[in-house]
XYZ file of C-alpha atoms in Angstrom:
709
model
C -3.697 94.696 40.465
C -6.718 93.385 39.260
C -7.006 89.731 37.667
C -6.725 89.243 34.066
C -10.093 88.670 32.111
C -10.236 86.327 29.118
C -13.238 87.858 27.634
C -13.024 88.777 23.751
C -9.497 88.415 22.760
C -6.075 85.644 24.142
C -3.580 86.338 25.829
C -0.131 86.503 24.498
C 1.355 83.602 26.606
C -2.055 81.292 25.997
C -1.327 81.942 22.154
C 2.773 80.953 22.203
C 1.484 77.662 24.354
C -1.086 76.676 21.426
C 0.940 77.062 18.658
C 3.876 75.030 20.202
C 1.535 72.425 21.302
C 0.398 72.239 17.255
C 3.887 72.110 16.345
C 4.333 69.335 18.422
C 1.049 67.564 16.907
C 2.611 68.351 13.641
C 6.011 67.036 14.467
C 4.353 63.794 15.416
C 2.261 63.343 12.566
C 5.481 62.980 10.247
C 7.730 61.476 12.132
C 5.647 59.478 15.000
C 6.485 56.348 13.636
C 10.278 57.261 14.330
C 10.216 59.289 17.253
C 7.638 57.116 19.289
C 5.581 60.465 20.135
C 4.305 59.686 23.672
C 5.564 55.924 23.862
C 8.546 57.408 25.543
C 12.606 57.450 24.301
C 12.774 53.503 23.036
C 12.805 52.887 19.286
C 10.162 50.336 17.556
C 11.208 47.940 14.824
C 9.886 48.776 11.460
C 7.379 46.204 10.221
C 8.917 43.669 7.681
C 8.324 44.769 3.923
C 8.264 42.311 1.042
C 8.547 39.209 2.754
C 9.485 35.598 0.797
C 9.624 32.745 1.822
C 11.809 29.685 -0.072
C 12.045 26.187 0.212
C 16.125 25.798 0.089
C 16.638 22.611 1.054
C 14.949 19.107 1.435
C 12.369 18.699 -1.103
C 12.001 15.930 -3.592
C 13.379 13.186 -0.993
C 11.942 9.852 -0.290
C 11.367 7.861 2.758
C 9.992 4.240 3.317
C 6.808 4.228 5.217
C 7.069 4.687 9.080
C 10.360 6.481 8.715
C 11.847 9.472 8.934
C 13.058 11.463 5.678
C 17.352 11.932 5.473
C 17.675 15.771 5.503
C 15.634 18.282 7.412
C 13.106 20.279 5.360
C 14.552 24.024 5.541
C 12.536 27.262 4.743
C 14.071 30.556 4.267
C 12.260 33.881 4.925
C 13.647 37.031 3.856
C 12.275 40.730 3.790
C 13.462 42.705 1.151
C 16.341 40.638 -0.137
C 17.664 40.398 3.294
C 17.445 37.150 5.685
C 14.893 37.745 8.548
C 14.982 36.343 11.896
C 12.145 35.746 14.509
C 9.591 34.820 11.634
C 7.104 32.304 12.288
C 6.760 29.579 10.254
C 4.239 26.792 9.925
C 4.907 23.641 8.102
C 1.403 21.967 6.961
C 1.527 18.571 4.971
C -1.301 18.103 2.170
C -2.083 14.830 2.173
C -1.997 12.748 -1.392
C -5.074 11.414 -2.761
C -4.962 8.154 -0.733
C -3.901 9.867 2.556
C -0.173 9.566 2.327
C 1.693 12.382 4.272
C 4.537 12.748 6.802
C 4.256 14.081 10.800
C 5.959 17.109 10.910
C 8.532 17.065 13.850
C 7.045 20.984 14.784
C 4.525 22.542 12.947
C 5.569 26.155 13.830
C 9.001 27.333 13.829
C 10.602 30.474 14.614
C 13.472 31.751 12.264
C 16.670 31.992 13.216
C 19.623 34.325 12.922
C 20.065 33.209 9.197
C 16.714 32.965 8.512
C 16.182 29.627 8.078
C 13.656 27.456 9.764
C 13.711 23.529 9.805
C 11.770 20.337 10.671
C 12.336 16.594 10.405
C 9.040 14.559 8.907
C 8.153 11.121 9.523
C 6.666 9.275 7.011
C 3.109 7.698 7.592
C 2.085 4.287 6.787
C 0.658 5.189 2.970
C 3.275 5.185 -0.242
C 2.792 7.840 -2.427
C 3.521 11.378 -3.501
C 2.426 14.401 -1.956
C 3.561 18.097 -0.539
C 4.551 20.335 2.758
C 3.777 23.939 3.125
C 5.711 26.534 4.674
C 3.723 29.679 5.108
C 4.181 32.927 7.544
C 1.636 35.662 7.987
C 2.402 38.221 5.258
C 3.523 36.054 2.782
C 1.150 36.024 -0.700
C 2.782 32.779 -1.887
C 4.123 29.753 0.400
C 6.980 27.644 -0.164
C 6.016 24.124 -1.254
C 8.240 21.032 -0.699
C 7.409 17.449 -2.596
C 8.195 14.565 -0.892
C 7.092 10.650 -1.452
C 6.710 7.991 0.877
C 7.931 4.334 -0.958
C 6.662 0.951 0.605
C 8.915 -1.363 2.119
C 10.838 -3.791 0.790
C 10.902 -7.575 1.824
C 13.123 -8.671 4.789
C 15.531 -11.831 4.691
C 13.553 -13.293 7.766
C 9.981 -12.178 8.900
C 8.111 -13.033 12.143
C 3.878 -12.618 12.467
C 2.439 -12.107 15.489
C -1.139 -11.774 16.862
C -2.316 -10.995 20.575
C -5.475 -10.122 22.223
C -6.532 -9.223 25.642
C -7.440 -5.677 27.602
C -6.350 -2.218 27.131
C -6.753 0.352 29.977
C -8.569 2.853 27.359
C -9.176 6.629 28.002
C -12.556 6.231 26.335
C -13.598 4.450 29.251
C -12.872 6.529 31.945
C -9.908 5.168 31.420
C -11.110 1.748 32.417
C -10.366 -1.691 30.333
C -11.678 -2.336 27.181
C -10.867 -5.549 24.677
C -7.986 -4.866 22.229
C -5.979 -7.175 19.492
C -3.367 -6.546 17.372
C -2.069 -8.662 14.664
C 1.306 -8.054 12.343
C 4.555 -8.669 10.989
C 7.884 -8.009 11.768
C 10.859 -7.988 9.438
C 14.520 -8.874 10.632
C 18.460 -9.310 9.041
C 20.211 -12.057 9.508
C 22.052 -10.559 12.635
C 18.523 -9.705 14.703
C 17.952 -6.384 13.330
C 14.743 -5.063 12.532
C 14.165 -3.498 8.880
C 10.666 -2.794 9.429
C 6.900 -4.665 9.374
C 3.323 -3.732 9.809
C 0.724 -4.262 12.461
C -3.036 -3.540 12.863
C -4.517 -2.375 16.010
C -8.198 -2.342 16.858
C -9.656 -2.061 20.565
C -13.005 0.026 18.750
C -12.918 2.544 21.080
C -10.899 5.181 19.107
C -7.227 3.625 18.943
C -7.974 1.466 15.708
C -4.941 1.836 13.260
C -5.941 5.012 11.183
C -5.384 3.782 8.062
C -7.683 0.932 7.960
C -8.929 -1.062 6.179
C -6.232 -0.367 3.544
C -3.059 0.704 5.336
C -1.828 -1.021 8.570
C 0.339 0.782 11.032
C 4.218 1.111 9.896
C 7.029 -0.286 12.093
C 10.072 2.036 12.368
C 13.613 0.168 12.744
C 15.188 2.671 13.963
C 13.513 2.755 17.729
C 12.217 -0.499 17.071
C 14.553 -3.790 18.838
C 14.273 -7.190 20.054
C 16.731 -8.505 22.122
C 16.715 -12.209 23.349
C 18.920 -14.388 25.065
C 19.975 -17.275 22.998
C 20.387 -19.661 26.291
C 17.090 -19.069 27.540
C 15.150 -17.792 25.062
C 13.430 -14.968 27.191
C 13.523 -11.592 25.157
C 12.270 -8.207 24.589
C 10.290 -6.992 21.447
C 10.177 -2.884 20.866
C 7.871 -1.772 18.388
C 7.818 1.793 17.100
C 4.399 2.687 15.462
C 4.355 6.341 16.556
C 4.039 7.707 12.732
C 0.990 6.131 12.358
C -0.664 5.370 15.893
C 1.078 7.397 18.359
C -1.744 6.478 20.674
C -0.792 3.001 21.188
C 1.327 1.513 23.741
C 3.714 4.269 24.990
C 3.316 7.378 22.680
C 3.369 5.003 19.837
C 6.291 2.584 21.622
C 4.971 -0.869 22.364
C 6.815 -3.212 24.393
C 6.437 -7.222 24.298
C 7.643 -9.568 26.502
C 8.565 -12.938 24.628
C 9.446 -16.579 25.184
C 11.043 -18.082 22.307
C 10.100 -22.099 22.282
C 12.155 -22.663 19.336
C 13.480 -20.311 16.665
C 10.000 -20.472 14.606
C 7.732 -19.891 17.366
C 7.764 -17.772 20.600
C 4.733 -16.937 23.226
C 4.294 -13.149 23.491
C 2.400 -10.992 25.749
C 2.335 -6.994 25.929
C 4.201 -5.654 28.620
C 4.510 -1.951 28.958
C 1.123 -0.916 30.858
C -1.077 0.418 28.397
C -1.998 -3.120 27.805
C -2.116 -6.609 28.414
C -2.927 -9.741 26.461
C -1.293 -12.894 24.949
C -0.591 -14.858 21.780
C 2.235 -16.270 19.518
C 5.097 -14.803 17.515
C 5.676 -17.093 14.328
C 8.203 -17.417 11.417
C 6.516 -16.542 8.492
C 7.294 -18.895 5.398
C 5.349 -17.763 2.720
C 3.321 -14.325 2.051
C 1.105 -15.293 -0.544
C -2.418 -16.544 0.112
C -3.342 -19.681 -1.202
C -6.566 -21.616 -2.172
C -8.037 -24.372 -0.039
C -10.476 -25.223 2.730
C -9.572 -23.518 6.231
C -11.609 -23.785 9.908
C -11.511 -20.603 12.207
C -12.343 -18.950 15.281
C -12.688 -14.957 15.943
C -13.375 -14.059 19.131
C -13.798 -9.711 20.544
C -16.556 -7.463 20.604
C -19.569 -6.191 18.621
C -20.227 -3.067 17.593
C -22.126 -2.595 20.719
C -19.170 -3.367 22.171
C -20.602 -6.724 23.464
C -18.658 -9.836 23.533
C -19.050 -11.913 20.222
C -17.437 -15.082 18.488
C -17.113 -16.860 15.544
C -16.404 -20.283 14.297
C -16.572 -22.287 11.231
C -15.200 -23.365 7.560
C -14.773 -22.069 4.264
C -12.994 -22.808 1.008
C -11.467 -20.240 -0.875
C -11.054 -20.458 -5.116
C -9.253 -17.403 -6.459
C -10.839 -15.204 -3.836
C -13.942 -16.247 -3.540
C -14.795 -17.795 0.012
C -17.983 -20.029 0.149
C -18.586 -21.658 4.206
C -20.534 -22.146 6.961
C -20.223 -20.542 10.528
C -21.461 -20.012 13.642
C -22.056 -16.857 15.618
C -22.553 -16.295 19.587
C -23.154 -12.586 20.141
C -23.109 -12.079 24.193
C -25.416 -15.014 23.954
C -27.435 -14.831 21.127
C -26.290 -17.691 19.022
C -26.730 -18.577 15.450
C -26.035 -21.725 13.914
C -24.985 -23.008 10.336
C -24.971 -19.713 8.841
C -23.704 -19.204 4.925
C -20.466 -17.783 4.673
C -19.891 -15.436 1.188
C -16.904 -13.243 0.746
C -14.292 -12.573 -1.351
C -10.085 -12.468 -0.160
C -8.837 -9.410 -2.190
C -4.986 -11.487 -1.401
C -2.232 -9.760 -0.504
C -1.110 -7.938 -3.463
C 2.119 -6.262 -3.163
C 1.786 -6.376 0.179
C 5.728 -8.188 0.995
C 4.774 -9.423 4.679
C 1.633 -11.055 3.543
C -0.833 -8.870 4.607
C -4.433 -9.245 2.901
C -8.211 -8.699 3.395
C -11.400 -10.288 3.434
C -14.821 -8.370 2.674
C -18.267 -9.597 2.966
C -18.263 -11.168 6.174
C -21.150 -9.948 8.435
C -22.649 -9.693 12.071
C -25.825 -10.942 11.783
C -26.891 -10.521 15.233
C -26.508 -7.030 14.294
C -28.476 -6.402 11.197
C -25.568 -7.826 8.824
C -23.226 -5.090 9.513
C -20.294 -5.847 7.440
C -16.775 -6.596 9.164
C -13.701 -5.664 7.870
C -11.186 -8.965 8.113
C -7.389 -8.373 7.407
C -5.229 -11.191 7.923
C -1.678 -11.962 7.938
C 0.418 -15.086 6.271
C 1.764 -17.640 8.781
C 2.643 -20.393 5.979
C 0.375 -21.721 3.056
C -2.070 -23.522 5.784
C -2.218 -20.446 8.682
C -3.328 -17.054 8.718
C -4.283 -15.097 11.693
C -6.772 -12.409 11.397
C -8.156 -9.049 13.205
C -11.246 -7.432 12.515
C -10.642 -3.722 11.985
C -13.641 -1.688 12.007
C -13.863 1.524 13.976
C -16.826 0.026 15.972
C -15.949 -3.590 16.675
C -12.930 -5.642 16.582
C -12.246 -9.399 17.214
C -8.952 -11.706 16.147
C -8.277 -15.265 15.424
C -6.861 -17.660 13.651
C -7.645 -19.911 10.479
C -5.964 -23.568 9.987
C -6.005 -25.630 6.834
C -7.659 -28.998 6.444
C -5.065 -30.199 4.430
C -6.257 -32.485 1.227
C -9.229 -34.149 3.636
C -12.416 -34.934 0.972
C -14.273 -35.767 4.986
C -14.233 -35.302 8.733
C -15.641 -38.142 10.441
C -16.056 -39.339 13.463
C -12.277 -40.654 13.866
C -11.465 -36.814 14.101
C -11.615 -37.517 17.871
C -10.258 -40.154 19.598
C -8.001 -39.424 22.576
C -7.637 -35.838 23.111
C -6.961 -32.736 25.427
C -8.725 -29.285 25.262
C -8.657 -26.146 26.561
C -11.030 -23.323 25.903
C -10.894 -19.640 27.433
C -13.743 -17.324 27.767
C -13.709 -14.146 25.477
C -11.522 -11.442 27.434
C -14.445 -8.718 27.315
C -16.784 -11.701 29.099
C -14.038 -12.887 30.650
C -16.285 -15.524 32.529
C -14.710 -18.831 32.405
C -11.774 -21.469 31.744
C -12.058 -25.161 31.035
C -9.528 -27.809 30.113
C -9.800 -31.725 30.225
C -9.290 -34.749 28.600
C -12.155 -36.788 26.432
C -12.407 -40.127 24.498
C -14.081 -41.176 21.953
C -16.464 -44.151 21.506
C -17.712 -46.151 18.734
C -15.805 -44.108 16.125
C -15.318 -45.435 12.401
C -14.539 -44.406 9.285
C -17.428 -43.320 7.477
C -19.739 -42.535 10.660
C -20.107 -38.896 11.112
C -21.065 -38.988 15.206
C -20.116 -40.878 18.183
C -19.997 -40.224 21.787
C -17.766 -39.267 24.335
C -16.885 -39.364 28.066
C -13.588 -38.212 29.986
C -12.366 -35.685 32.870
C -12.470 -32.152 32.859
C -12.175 -28.565 35.167
C -13.982 -25.462 34.799
C -13.538 -22.300 37.183
C -16.636 -19.734 36.201
C -15.938 -16.704 37.528
C -14.256 -18.428 41.034
C -16.685 -20.613 41.349
C -15.680 -24.229 40.654
C -18.255 -26.204 38.374
C -15.758 -29.257 37.474
C -12.919 -30.936 39.363
C -11.727 -33.437 37.368
C -13.733 -36.540 38.358
C -13.172 -39.186 36.146
C -16.040 -40.191 33.814
C -17.916 -37.156 34.274
C -17.431 -35.401 31.428
C -19.722 -36.786 28.798
C -21.520 -35.896 25.431
C -22.426 -36.590 21.824
C -20.365 -35.108 18.620
C -20.604 -35.162 14.874
C -19.410 -33.483 11.755
C -21.446 -32.953 8.543
C -21.119 -35.363 5.960
C -21.514 -32.276 3.444
C -20.002 -29.480 4.751
C -16.205 -30.256 5.527
C -14.996 -30.409 8.520
C -18.309 -28.384 10.016
C -19.398 -29.744 13.678
C -20.652 -29.734 17.129
C -20.478 -30.982 20.371
C -24.086 -31.443 22.256
C -25.631 -32.759 25.018
C -22.107 -31.882 27.170
C -22.311 -32.843 31.183
C -19.721 -32.303 33.513
C -18.193 -29.293 32.048
C -20.186 -26.537 34.274
C -22.588 -24.359 31.904
C -20.945 -25.433 28.785
C -23.630 -27.737 27.056
C -22.409 -27.307 23.211
C -19.900 -26.418 21.224
C -19.219 -25.955 17.881
C -16.534 -28.240 16.406
C -14.243 -27.531 13.481
C -11.365 -30.065 12.080
C -8.458 -28.918 11.288
C -5.334 -30.756 8.821
C -4.478 -33.492 10.820
C -0.547 -32.784 10.192
C -0.935 -29.552 11.536
C 0.462 -27.930 14.953
C -2.042 -25.788 16.052
C 0.270 -23.765 18.928
C 3.254 -24.100 16.878
C 2.515 -24.143 13.379
C 6.273 -24.493 12.205
C 6.742 -27.594 14.279
C 5.558 -30.988 12.323
C 7.416 -33.054 14.233
C 5.519 -32.924 17.817
C 2.924 -35.535 18.906
C -0.109 -33.494 19.077
C -0.686 -32.634 15.445
C -4.177 -32.059 14.090
C -7.406 -32.626 15.338
C -9.916 -29.159 15.737
C -11.231 -25.782 16.801
C -13.997 -24.842 19.476
C -16.526 -22.844 19.930
C -18.537 -22.166 22.884
C -22.420 -22.012 21.835
C -24.452 -21.749 24.737
C -25.929 -18.498 26.296
C -23.328 -18.790 28.836
C -20.466 -17.247 27.487
C -18.250 -16.815 24.380
C -15.025 -19.015 24.596
C -12.812 -20.481 22.185
C -10.308 -23.127 22.295
C -8.797 -26.287 20.991
C -8.184 -30.009 20.655
C -5.627 -31.873 20.105
C -4.629 -35.559 20.564
C -3.226 -36.801 23.225
C -0.052 -38.868 23.489
C 1.309 -41.791 25.640
C 1.315 -40.780 29.258
C 3.633 -42.076 31.754
C 2.430 -42.684 34.820
C 4.833 -41.764 37.131
C 5.404 -37.944 35.485
C 8.693 -38.571 34.021
C 7.751 -37.873 30.511
C 7.127 -34.165 32.101
C 11.071 -33.442 32.540
C 11.763 -30.953 29.957
C 12.380 -27.167 29.791
C 9.386 -25.415 28.862
C 8.279 -21.858 27.639
C 4.822 -20.936 29.151
C 2.372 -18.555 29.277
C -1.136 -17.742 30.704
C -3.973 -15.374 29.954
C -6.025 -14.995 33.490
C -9.058 -12.843 34.480
C -9.063 -11.832 38.039
C -11.456 -10.756 40.457
C -9.438 -8.683 42.191
C -7.820 -5.911 40.236
C -7.631 -2.487 41.821
C -6.739 0.008 38.751
C -7.823 2.092 37.509
C -9.922 3.231 40.934
C -13.073 4.275 39.336
C -13.390 1.420 36.675
C -10.813 -1.470 37.754
C -9.437 -4.026 35.310
C -9.653 -7.591 35.666
C -6.773 -9.501 33.641
C -2.645 -10.340 34.029
C -0.774 -12.148 31.746
C 2.452 -14.132 32.289
C 5.117 -15.576 29.924
C 8.407 -17.554 30.643
C 10.572 -20.542 30.974
C 11.065 -22.863 33.723
C 11.864 -26.873 34.006
C 10.120 -29.598 35.370
C 12.531 -32.060 37.179
C 10.676 -35.466 39.146
C 7.303 -33.357 39.416
C 8.988 -30.057 40.646
C 8.578 -27.129 38.778
C 10.684 -23.817 38.937
C 11.665 -20.908 37.088
C 14.740 -20.208 39.039
C 15.735 -17.832 41.135
C 18.305 -15.489 38.555
C 18.615 -17.693 36.177
C 18.727 -19.879 34.182
C 15.983 -20.443 34.125
C 14.987 -16.787 33.879
C 12.229 -16.055 35.979
C 8.827 -15.042 34.622
C 7.352 -11.478 33.455
C 3.886 -10.662 34.378
C 2.263 -7.939 32.791
C -0.125 -6.554 35.458
C -1.513 -2.964 34.229
C -4.641 -3.381 36.648
C -2.955 -4.301 39.777
C -3.820 -7.771 41.026
C -0.786 -8.620 42.812
C -0.340 -5.619 44.622
C -3.502 -3.692 45.446
C -3.339 -0.073 43.644
C -0.345 -0.643 42.423
C -0.349 -1.411 38.241
C 3.157 -2.826 37.300
C 5.095 -4.802 34.984
C 7.064 -7.156 36.813
C 10.353 -8.680 35.649
C 12.629 -11.868 37.007
C 9.372 -13.199 39.178
C 10.499 -16.719 40.038
C 7.607 -19.572 40.142
C 7.817 -22.808 41.903
C 5.474 -26.076 43.070
C 5.299 -29.590 43.179
C 2.691 -31.474 41.432
C 1.125 -34.960 42.758
C 1.274 -37.991 40.222
C -1.112 -37.659 37.587
C -4.551 -39.747 37.313
C -5.253 -41.902 34.003
C -6.213 -39.265 32.419
C -2.854 -37.126 32.749
C -4.169 -34.791 35.189
C -1.799 -33.139 37.596
C -2.745 -30.847 40.703
C -0.080 -29.293 42.852
C 0.193 -30.211 46.309
C -1.100 -27.923 49.178
C 2.165 -27.987 50.670
C 3.812 -26.829 47.659
C 1.575 -25.191 45.099
C 2.232 -23.319 42.233
C 3.850 -20.393 43.758
C 4.381 -17.002 41.922
C 6.636 -14.732 43.518
C 7.789 -12.840 45.316
C 7.190 -9.928 42.739
C 8.550 -6.785 42.421
C 11.290 -7.677 44.809
C 12.432 -10.255 47.789
C 10.100 -7.654 50.179
C 6.580 -8.273 47.294
C 4.156 -10.247 48.054
C 4.145 -14.270 46.382
C 0.514 -15.581 45.554
C -0.011 -19.116 46.018
C -2.178 -20.248 42.993
C -4.477 -23.653 42.630
C -2.956 -25.127 39.112
C -4.413 -28.069 37.499
C -2.343 -29.531 34.159
C -3.707 -31.791 31.541
C -0.689 -33.438 29.698
C -1.177 -33.566 25.871
C 1.994 -35.725 25.694
C 5.377 -35.099 25.741
C 6.237 -31.491 24.922
C 3.020 -30.116 25.328
C 1.154 -29.362 28.682
C -1.983 -27.725 29.395
C -2.857 -25.240 32.260
C -6.053 -24.054 34.229
C -6.082 -21.871 37.578
C -9.248 -22.228 39.448
C -8.822 -19.761 42.542
C -12.144 -17.734 44.078
C -10.239 -14.406 42.944
C -8.601 -15.513 39.608
C -9.032 -18.067 36.650
C -6.434 -18.622 33.704
C -5.953 -21.108 30.950
C -2.074 -21.457 29.462
C 0.128 -23.907 28.332
C 3.973 -25.231 28.913
C 5.480 -25.808 25.133
C 8.656 -27.961 25.539
C 11.521 -25.928 24.345
C 14.444 -26.668 21.647
C 17.428 -25.380 23.286
C 19.639 -26.702 20.110
C 17.621 -24.473 17.670
C 17.582 -21.444 19.968
C 21.753 -21.169 19.986
C 21.014 -21.169 15.893
C 18.492 -18.055 16.350
C 19.642 -15.210 14.361
C 18.989 -12.550 17.423
C 20.386 -9.392 19.033
C 22.452 -11.235 21.932
C 23.067 -8.962 24.828
C 21.541 -8.032 27.904
C 17.880 -7.889 27.498
C 15.945 -4.678 28.329
C 13.233 -4.716 30.706
C 9.957 -2.078 30.979
C 11.608 0.024 27.951
C 9.275 3.192 27.594
C 7.171 2.242 30.711
C 4.468 4.696 31.215
C 4.406 6.708 34.963
C 1.291 5.178 36.878
């Protein structure tokens, strides 16, 4: 049989096959969405129709700034009137006119089986009303939650704190950069934190986001302070994560604190993100007051170069007039006119105010935004809050004085430390003024001092080696200088700014100490940008018996052996703690009391390559008798030994420490080694007042929220 040929007609089987295929195509076109033609036998989910989203609960709430709303924000999604699961809902805060909003716990949430998607939300630091929108793909109209942030209320007890030091900044590779914090923390009578606020600035990306108007809010939920009332040693934890999650460890900052008395403590950041030293003082007023003040500030300019300022001003009804000096990386400008405006604290319950009109003369009069916190009527803690420059310092009242003459200085002790960005020197010593008299505005001085400049000892406490001239203006209240200085290394000129002779410059609420008044100082050479204080020296016992006290102590150290981060190593560590002197022997104890010291070492000076926060570090040493100036050294056989750090097998570091006693209860310390220099103080503790503190008592939490290195 010959093969069939397909010419001019179609065989029957071919026609039947074609019809069958056409039929299948038709079927697929009609019911393809239901049958899944060509895609196997599984059924696909039909698309949702008539989707709607509704704010079912959580709208209309109020939360204190920095705190979470009590109830979650819940949105419900329906399709054709039936709850729809598996739908992605996007939550978007819509900031109010002043920048108020809340931070959601998640920006997208998938609906549960009941059609709901929910978030918690944390109020930022700005009071006011705003919206949060919940939306989903295919929904024409978003659901809307109306919320509001409320201002903090005044706490029964508040402390003002400030620190400055060195941060390990990601903007530098990571690496070291200057930073400062100033703020206030509120407590109830049981020692629980109720709230607070702070201003943070590193001029490198972590500046408090709401500046200059709104500080970071302190959330009490994850904030705490625990203090041993017997020793005064404690830990302060502050949560500012809702406002500034970049600082500390994801917005949680930890500080080691040593109370001297119930109104004053020494503080250092202790969480690995940064290290610094500062003060923690009871707030006795929240209102800015008129009067005359002396001030110093130290930090970095808008080129991140070290800068420092010092001067005097009068404030009347918000109008600030004064005279100040500036040392911007060695470019010194003297007797500059200060004309600024104090906007006051307004309704801020933590005594936060601001100053406008201050400028950096060395950088084209760039305006500098200043914020201050009132400690009391005569003490302000100040911070520069601009994005590209940063500084911190203090202003102290000048009391009711109508003139400051040569009698401001008599027999005094001083301590000066370089700007932490510069980190070139530490100096301390004693001076004795000569030819002083009421109504005479200039005189001379002699004395002795120690000065360590980057590991080179430029002055070593030689009696009579320190000398110079000082004078005060007879027209600008308390504005002065020290010139022609010899015997203090590279330091030859200092600005000198007189303070109220009844004011304690280290412990503002303690007016019974013997070291009240004197002046602030600013280094005015092209060498460095240090700041410090001069305080009167009391009677010194020749046998050292007046050293026999319990002390809280702190020191801010600059080092040449930092080893972290590897590509851009830092240069600072800080220590804080308590100990006793007895017959010239100093000890912190091996397990307490007294409690061994805390050392913040994020740049790995003590153990190479290992940044760490060391707790319970013992310190011991025996001092030799002082000379006539109250200068003590530690014997070579019994040096100021710090360690072992970390554990019994860790290293112990011997430091060459010199002390100048300002009088019973106050001692300045300076370390002068090849690889390190520091300036610190020993401040006599008031044990009876510590026991009456309103604090949480219990086990002290160390290294809370410490990052992994």
